[in-house]
Amino acid sequence: MNHWTLIIGSNHNSSEEMTDLKPCKVCRFDRQKSYGVVAHSLDQLKTKGSELLGFCPGSTVSVLLEEDGTVVEDEAYFLCLPSNTKFMLLRDKEMWSPAVRIDGGTAWLRSDSVEADAVDHASAETGAWQCLSSQLKQDLTAIILMSEAELQSLVDVPCSDLASALGFEPKKAQSLQDTLQQVLDRREEQRQSRELLQLYLKTVETERAQASMQESEAVAEETEVDSSSGISSRTLMVLKGKTSPETRLSDQELQMVLNKGVASMARVLGWEVDRASALVMACETELKGRLGKIQALQSINSQAHHVRLSSTTDKDQEQTKRKKAAK
């Protein structure tokens, strides 16, 4: 008995949850599109509606009745509203404005028909620019926060209609539209400049990466050591040069060639013994010549130092003699 009672109770709760769900409609301030959503609370309406309308997660959203702009903040009031009520979700700095349609305030009493949706869509563009014009009427600096699509909608409006909505003279309204067009042109130039800059930076980065890769490959080739001979690939390339390769080798490389000997160098370079012998002799002569130059320089420095010491000693002795003679 208790088992069946639990099952019935569970089904009863599930039925209550389904009954609490309220079918609604949501739209943005421009009324261009509306979406159907089912929610059991005001918070869930905000969450689901924000996702459907493409709002950024975490955006502050206020809920209004689409037909008259009544702000809906009370949960009990939301639950009392009839099904298929149409709500408008607004973010910061977005404002409600009346739609250009006549329905006697009874739109919520009936489900929207295909004809009514067509009227909504036809009046969406008009309602959008009128909402934007009301923002400009309150604060002209709102231009800064408008998107390019919103600016373009104000530019495309007939000058007389915009002047009437703003309470401007036609000349002033035309001047405003010219300014809006300049803002659009400037934004387009900035976008193109950013794209060119990004393309340039990407090209520079690619060229740097290629140069770095080539440099790394060159260093690797120079430092790569042949496993059989123990000689770097660069040294082997220089040794195989046609004219005086010994003059382009360092002292350590010349000494290495002498240490390897004629037979080893002939095998490494794939040369005949006579040619390898001539190379080794040339390397030996080059190394001796360099060592001779170093020794000569050291000898000259030593002699110069000895002369400076002798000169200093002679001066000291002469000064000593003068001091003794003066006494």
Short mmCIF file of C-alpha atoms in Angstrom, two decimals:
data_model
loop_
_atom_site.label_atom_id
_atom_site.label_comp_id
_atom_site.label_asym_id
_atom_site.label_seq_id
_atom_site.Cartn_x
_atom_site.Cartn_y
_atom_site.Cartn_z
CA MET A 1 0.00 0.00 0.00
CA ASN A 2 2.77 2.40 0.91
CA HIS A 3 4.65 1.45 -2.25
CA TRP A 4 1.78 2.47 -4.48
CA THR A 5 1.27 5.62 -2.47
CA LEU A 6 4.88 6.71 -3.11
CA ILE A 7 4.53 6.12 -6.83
CA ILE A 8 1.33 8.12 -7.03
CA GLY A 9 2.90 10.92 -5.01
CA SER A 10 5.91 11.02 -7.31
CA ASN A 11 3.73 11.27 -10.39
CA HIS A 12 1.70 13.98 -8.71
CA ASN A 13 4.82 16.09 -8.07
CA SER A 14 5.97 15.63 -11.66
CA SER A 15 2.56 16.80 -12.88
CA GLU A 16 2.81 19.89 -10.68
CA GLU A 17 6.24 20.76 -12.11
CA MET A 18 4.89 20.46 -15.65
CA THR A 19 1.92 22.62 -14.68
CA ASP A 20 4.22 25.32 -13.25
CA LEU A 21 6.02 25.71 -16.58
CA LYS A 22 4.83 28.87 -18.36
CA PRO A 23 5.12 29.27 -22.17
CA CYS A 24 6.41 32.76 -23.00
CA LYS A 25 7.91 34.75 -25.86
CA VAL A 26 11.08 36.85 -25.66
CA CYS A 27 12.58 39.49 -27.93
CA ARG A 28 15.23 42.23 -27.94
CA PHE A 29 14.56 45.96 -27.95
CA ASP A 30 14.52 46.05 -31.77
CA ARG A 31 11.82 43.32 -31.99
CA GLN A 32 13.48 41.86 -35.08
CA LYS A 33 13.08 38.30 -33.83
CA SER A 34 11.09 36.65 -31.09
CA TYR A 35 11.62 33.21 -29.54
CA GLY A 36 9.38 30.87 -27.64
CA VAL A 37 10.59 29.69 -24.26
CA VAL A 38 9.12 27.71 -21.36
CA ALA A 39 10.10 28.80 -17.83
CA HIS A 40 8.88 28.11 -14.32
CA SER A 41 10.42 31.27 -12.79
CA LEU A 42 11.54 34.78 -13.68
CA ASP A 43 15.22 33.86 -13.26
CA GLN A 44 14.86 30.92 -15.62
CA LEU A 45 13.18 33.20 -18.15
CA LYS A 46 16.20 35.54 -17.97
CA THR A 47 18.66 32.66 -18.34
CA LYS A 48 16.94 30.90 -21.23
CA GLY A 49 15.97 34.15 -22.95
CA SER A 50 19.53 35.51 -22.77
CA GLU A 51 20.87 32.35 -24.41
CA LEU A 52 18.30 32.48 -27.22
CA LEU A 53 18.91 36.20 -27.86
CA GLY A 54 22.69 35.76 -27.94
CA PHE A 55 23.52 37.84 -24.87
CA CYS A 56 26.94 37.39 -23.28
CA PRO A 57 26.93 35.08 -20.24
CA GLY A 58 26.71 37.07 -17.03
CA SER A 59 25.08 40.13 -18.66
CA THR A 60 22.72 42.14 -16.49
CA VAL A 61 19.25 41.68 -17.98
CA SER A 62 15.95 43.39 -17.13
CA VAL A 63 12.55 41.98 -18.14
CA LEU A 64 9.74 44.18 -19.47
CA LEU A 65 6.34 43.56 -21.01
CA GLU A 66 6.87 44.02 -24.73
CA GLU A 67 3.52 45.75 -25.30
CA ASP A 68 3.76 48.58 -22.75
CA GLY A 69 7.26 48.45 -21.21
CA THR A 70 6.13 47.44 -17.71
CA VAL A 71 9.16 46.27 -15.72
CA VAL A 72 8.70 42.73 -14.37
CA GLU A 73 10.72 42.17 -11.21
CA ASP A 74 8.27 40.45 -8.87
CA GLU A 75 8.16 36.65 -9.11
CA ALA A 76 4.49 36.48 -8.08
CA TYR A 77 3.54 39.02 -10.77
CA PHE A 78 5.39 36.95 -13.37
CA LEU A 79 3.51 33.81 -12.35
CA CYS A 80 0.16 35.64 -12.57
CA LEU A 81 0.70 36.67 -16.19
CA PRO A 82 -1.10 34.56 -18.81
CA SER A 83 0.67 32.08 -21.06
CA ASN A 84 2.33 33.31 -24.26
CA THR A 85 2.96 36.75 -22.78
CA LYS A 86 5.66 38.48 -24.82
CA PHE A 87 8.59 39.87 -22.82
CA MET A 88 11.38 42.20 -23.90
CA LEU A 89 14.85 41.51 -22.42
CA LEU A 90 17.07 44.59 -22.19
CA ARG A 91 20.74 44.92 -21.34
CA ASP A 92 22.51 47.99 -19.93
CA LYS A 93 21.73 51.25 -21.78
CA GLU A 94 19.04 49.58 -23.93
CA MET A 95 15.61 51.20 -23.73
CA TRP A 96 12.06 50.13 -24.43
CA SER A 97 10.08 51.96 -27.09
CA PRO A 98 6.55 51.32 -28.34
CA ALA A 99 6.05 49.29 -31.47
CA VAL A 100 4.33 50.97 -34.37
CA ARG A 101 1.13 48.90 -34.38
CA ILE A 102 -2.43 49.24 -33.14
CA ASP A 103 -3.77 46.28 -31.16
CA GLY A 104 -5.89 47.97 -28.47
CA GLY A 105 -3.61 46.63 -25.74
CA THR A 106 -5.08 43.13 -26.10
CA ALA A 107 -2.13 41.37 -27.73
CA TRP A 108 -1.62 39.13 -24.71
CA LEU A 109 -5.23 37.90 -24.86
CA ARG A 110 -4.65 36.01 -28.08
CA SER A 111 -1.85 33.94 -29.56
CA ASP A 112 0.07 35.75 -32.29
CA SER A 113 -1.21 34.79 -35.70
CA VAL A 114 0.81 34.62 -38.88
CA GLU A 115 -0.56 38.01 -39.89
CA ALA A 116 0.46 39.60 -36.60
CA ASP A 117 3.97 38.19 -36.92
CA ALA A 118 4.17 39.69 -40.40
CA VAL A 119 3.15 43.09 -38.99
CA ASP A 120 5.77 42.76 -36.24
CA HIS A 121 8.46 42.01 -38.79
CA ALA A 122 7.40 44.85 -41.07
CA SER A 123 7.44 47.34 -38.21
CA ALA A 124 10.67 46.04 -36.66
CA GLU A 125 12.93 48.25 -38.72
CA THR A 126 10.80 51.32 -38.01
CA GLY A 127 10.69 50.53 -34.30
CA ALA A 128 14.46 49.99 -34.26
CA TRP A 129 15.44 53.38 -35.67
CA GLN A 130 12.80 55.15 -33.59
CA CYS A 131 14.26 53.55 -30.45
CA LEU A 132 17.71 54.70 -31.52
CA SER A 133 16.47 58.20 -32.29
CA SER A 134 14.93 58.42 -28.82
CA GLN A 135 18.32 57.53 -27.36
CA LEU A 136 19.98 60.27 -29.43
CA LYS A 137 17.32 62.74 -28.37
CA GLN A 138 18.27 62.14 -24.74
CA ASP A 139 22.03 62.03 -25.31
CA LEU A 140 23.83 62.52 -28.63
CA THR A 141 26.96 60.85 -27.23
CA ALA A 142 25.07 57.54 -27.47
CA ILE A 143 26.44 57.41 -31.03
CA ILE A 144 29.70 56.11 -29.58
CA LEU A 145 28.01 53.00 -28.20
CA MET A 146 25.96 52.19 -31.30
CA SER A 147 26.86 49.35 -33.60
CA GLU A 148 27.50 49.87 -37.29
CA ALA A 149 24.14 48.29 -38.14
CA GLU A 150 22.37 50.72 -35.81
CA LEU A 151 24.22 53.70 -37.28
CA GLN A 152 23.40 52.54 -40.80
CA SER A 153 19.70 52.26 -39.90
CA LEU A 154 19.71 55.92 -38.83
CA VAL A 155 21.53 56.96 -42.00
CA ASP A 156 19.00 55.12 -44.19
CA VAL A 157 15.99 56.79 -42.55
CA PRO A 158 14.44 59.60 -44.61
CA CYS A 159 15.78 62.90 -43.34
CA SER A 160 12.29 64.31 -42.74
CA ASP A 161 11.28 61.31 -40.58
CA LEU A 162 14.45 61.56 -38.50
CA ALA A 163 13.99 65.31 -38.07
CA SER A 164 10.41 64.77 -36.88
CA ALA A 165 11.47 62.04 -34.41
CA LEU A 166 14.28 64.16 -32.96
CA GLY A 167 12.48 67.49 -33.07
CA PHE A 168 15.23 68.90 -35.33
CA GLU A 169 15.06 71.09 -38.37
CA PRO A 170 15.60 69.14 -41.61
CA LYS A 171 18.99 70.83 -42.15
CA LYS A 172 20.18 69.81 -38.69
CA ALA A 173 18.90 66.25 -39.19
CA GLN A 174 20.78 66.06 -42.50
CA SER A 175 23.92 67.27 -40.75
CA LEU A 176 23.46 64.54 -38.13
CA GLN A 177 23.11 61.87 -40.81
CA ASP A 178 26.26 63.17 -42.51
CA THR A 179 28.08 62.89 -39.18
CA LEU A 180 26.80 59.33 -38.71
CA GLN A 181 28.04 58.43 -42.18
CA GLN A 182 31.46 59.86 -41.34
CA VAL A 183 31.53 57.71 -38.19
CA LEU A 184 30.71 54.66 -40.32
CA ASP A 185 33.42 55.56 -42.84
CA ARG A 186 35.96 56.08 -40.06
CA ARG A 187 35.13 52.72 -38.50
CA GLU A 188 35.53 51.04 -41.88
CA GLU A 189 38.94 52.69 -42.35
CA GLN A 190 39.96 51.59 -38.86
CA ARG A 191 38.86 48.03 -39.60
CA GLN A 192 40.85 47.96 -42.83
CA SER A 193 43.89 49.43 -41.05
CA ARG A 194 43.65 46.78 -38.35
CA GLU A 195 43.40 44.03 -40.96
CA LEU A 196 46.43 45.40 -42.82
CA LEU A 197 48.39 45.70 -39.57
CA GLN A 198 47.49 42.15 -38.58
CA LEU A 199 48.51 40.91 -42.03
CA TYR A 200 51.81 42.81 -41.79
CA LEU A 201 52.55 41.47 -38.30
CA LYS A 202 51.70 37.95 -39.43
CA THR A 203 54.04 38.31 -42.42
CA VAL A 204 56.86 39.66 -40.23
CA GLU A 205 56.37 36.84 -37.75
CA THR A 206 56.47 34.27 -40.55
CA GLU A 207 59.65 35.78 -42.02
CA ARG A 208 61.30 35.81 -38.59
CA ALA A 209 60.37 32.19 -38.03
CA GLN A 210 61.78 31.22 -41.42
CA ALA A 211 65.00 33.19 -40.80
CA SER A 212 65.40 31.60 -37.38
CA MET A 213 64.86 28.16 -38.87
CA GLN A 214 67.42 28.80 -41.61
CA GLU A 215 69.92 30.11 -39.07
CA SER A 216 69.38 27.06 -36.88
CA GLU A 217 69.88 24.78 -39.88
CA ALA A 218 73.08 26.64 -40.83
CA VAL A 219 74.46 26.35 -37.29
CA ALA A 220 73.53 22.69 -37.21
CA GLU A 221 75.33 22.10 -40.49
CA GLU A 222 78.44 23.89 -39.21
CA THR A 223 78.53 22.04 -35.91
CA GLU A 224 77.53 18.65 -37.32
CA VAL A 225 80.42 16.22 -36.91
CA ASP A 226 81.05 13.35 -39.28
CA SER A 227 80.83 10.19 -37.20
CA SER A 228 83.54 8.33 -39.09
CA SER A 229 86.19 11.10 -39.19
CA GLY A 230 85.30 13.26 -36.19
CA ILE A 231 85.61 16.39 -38.39
CA SER A 232 82.80 18.94 -38.64
CA SER A 233 80.95 19.26 -41.93
CA ARG A 234 82.08 22.89 -42.25
CA THR A 235 85.75 21.94 -41.95
CA LEU A 236 85.33 19.20 -44.53
CA MET A 237 83.66 21.66 -46.89
CA VAL A 238 86.56 24.14 -46.49
CA LEU A 239 89.19 21.42 -46.99
CA LYS A 240 87.54 20.39 -50.25
CA GLY A 241 87.77 23.99 -51.50
CA LYS A 242 89.75 24.52 -54.67
CA THR A 243 92.09 27.34 -53.61
CA SER A 244 94.21 27.53 -50.43
CA PRO A 245 91.80 25.93 -47.99
CA GLU A 246 94.42 26.11 -45.23
CA THR A 247 94.13 29.90 -45.09
CA ARG A 248 90.45 29.64 -44.09
CA LEU A 249 91.00 27.24 -41.20
CA SER A 250 91.56 28.15 -37.58
CA ASP A 251 94.73 27.17 -35.70
CA GLN A 252 92.82 24.35 -33.98
CA GLU A 253 91.55 23.02 -37.31
CA LEU A 254 95.04 23.14 -38.82
CA GLN A 255 96.42 21.24 -35.85
CA MET A 256 93.62 18.68 -36.19
CA VAL A 257 94.56 18.04 -39.83
CA LEU A 258 98.21 17.50 -38.82
CA ASN A 259 97.14 15.14 -36.05
CA LYS A 260 94.98 13.10 -38.47
CA GLY A 261 97.86 12.59 -40.86
CA VAL A 262 98.04 12.04 -44.62
CA ALA A 263 96.46 8.55 -44.75
CA SER A 264 93.50 9.50 -42.60
CA MET A 265 92.83 12.72 -44.54
CA ALA A 266 93.05 10.89 -47.85
CA ARG A 267 90.46 8.40 -46.65
CA VAL A 268 88.13 11.08 -45.21
CA LEU A 269 88.30 13.34 -48.28
CA GLY A 270 88.35 10.50 -50.79
CA TRP A 271 91.57 11.83 -52.37
CA GLU A 272 94.76 10.28 -53.60
CA VAL A 273 97.63 10.16 -51.13
CA ASP A 274 99.72 12.74 -53.04
CA ARG A 275 96.93 15.28 -52.98
CA ALA A 276 96.20 14.65 -49.31
CA SER A 277 99.93 14.93 -48.54
CA ALA A 278 100.10 18.30 -50.29
CA LEU A 279 97.13 19.50 -48.24
CA VAL A 280 98.71 18.38 -44.95
CA MET A 281 102.00 20.05 -45.87
CA ALA A 282 100.18 23.26 -46.75
CA CYS A 283 98.39 23.17 -43.41
CA GLU A 284 101.68 22.58 -41.60
CA THR A 285 103.34 25.49 -43.41
CA GLU A 286 100.38 27.77 -42.65
CA LEU A 287 100.41 26.81 -38.98
CA LYS A 288 104.20 27.34 -38.68
CA GLY A 289 103.88 30.72 -40.37
CA ARG A 290 101.20 31.81 -37.92
CA LEU A 291 103.22 30.57 -34.95
CA GLY A 292 106.27 32.37 -36.34
CA LYS A 293 104.35 35.63 -36.53
CA ILE A 294 103.15 35.20 -32.99
CA GLN A 295 106.68 34.50 -31.75
CA ALA A 296 108.01 37.52 -33.65
CA LEU A 297 105.40 39.76 -32.05
CA GLN A 298 106.19 38.35 -28.65
CA SER A 299 109.90 38.97 -29.25
CA ILE A 300 109.28 42.56 -30.30
CA ASN A 301 107.14 43.15 -27.22
CA SER A 302 109.83 41.60 -25.02
CA GLN A 303 112.59 43.76 -26.53
CA ALA A 304 110.49 46.90 -26.17
CA HIS A 305 109.87 46.05 -22.54
CA HIS A 306 113.61 45.43 -21.98
CA VAL A 307 114.46 48.78 -23.57
CA ARG A 308 111.96 50.56 -21.31
CA LEU A 309 113.44 48.86 -18.26
CA SER A 310 117.04 49.74 -19.30
CA SER A 311 116.06 53.35 -19.92
CA THR A 312 114.43 53.56 -16.52
CA THR A 313 117.49 52.00 -14.85
CA ASP A 314 119.89 54.42 -16.57
CA LYS A 315 117.78 57.39 -15.46
CA ASP A 316 117.73 56.13 -11.91
CA GLN A 317 121.51 55.68 -11.87
CA GLU A 318 122.08 59.14 -13.31
CA GLN A 319 119.80 60.71 -10.71
CA THR A 320 121.66 58.85 -7.97
CA LYS A 321 125.02 60.16 -9.22
CA ARG A 322 123.69 63.73 -9.31
CA LYS A 323 122.45 63.46 -5.75
CA LYS A 324 125.87 62.19 -4.58
CA ALA A 325 127.72 64.96 -6.44
CA ALA A 326 125.43 67.58 -4.93
CA LYS A 327 126.30 66.34 -1.41
#
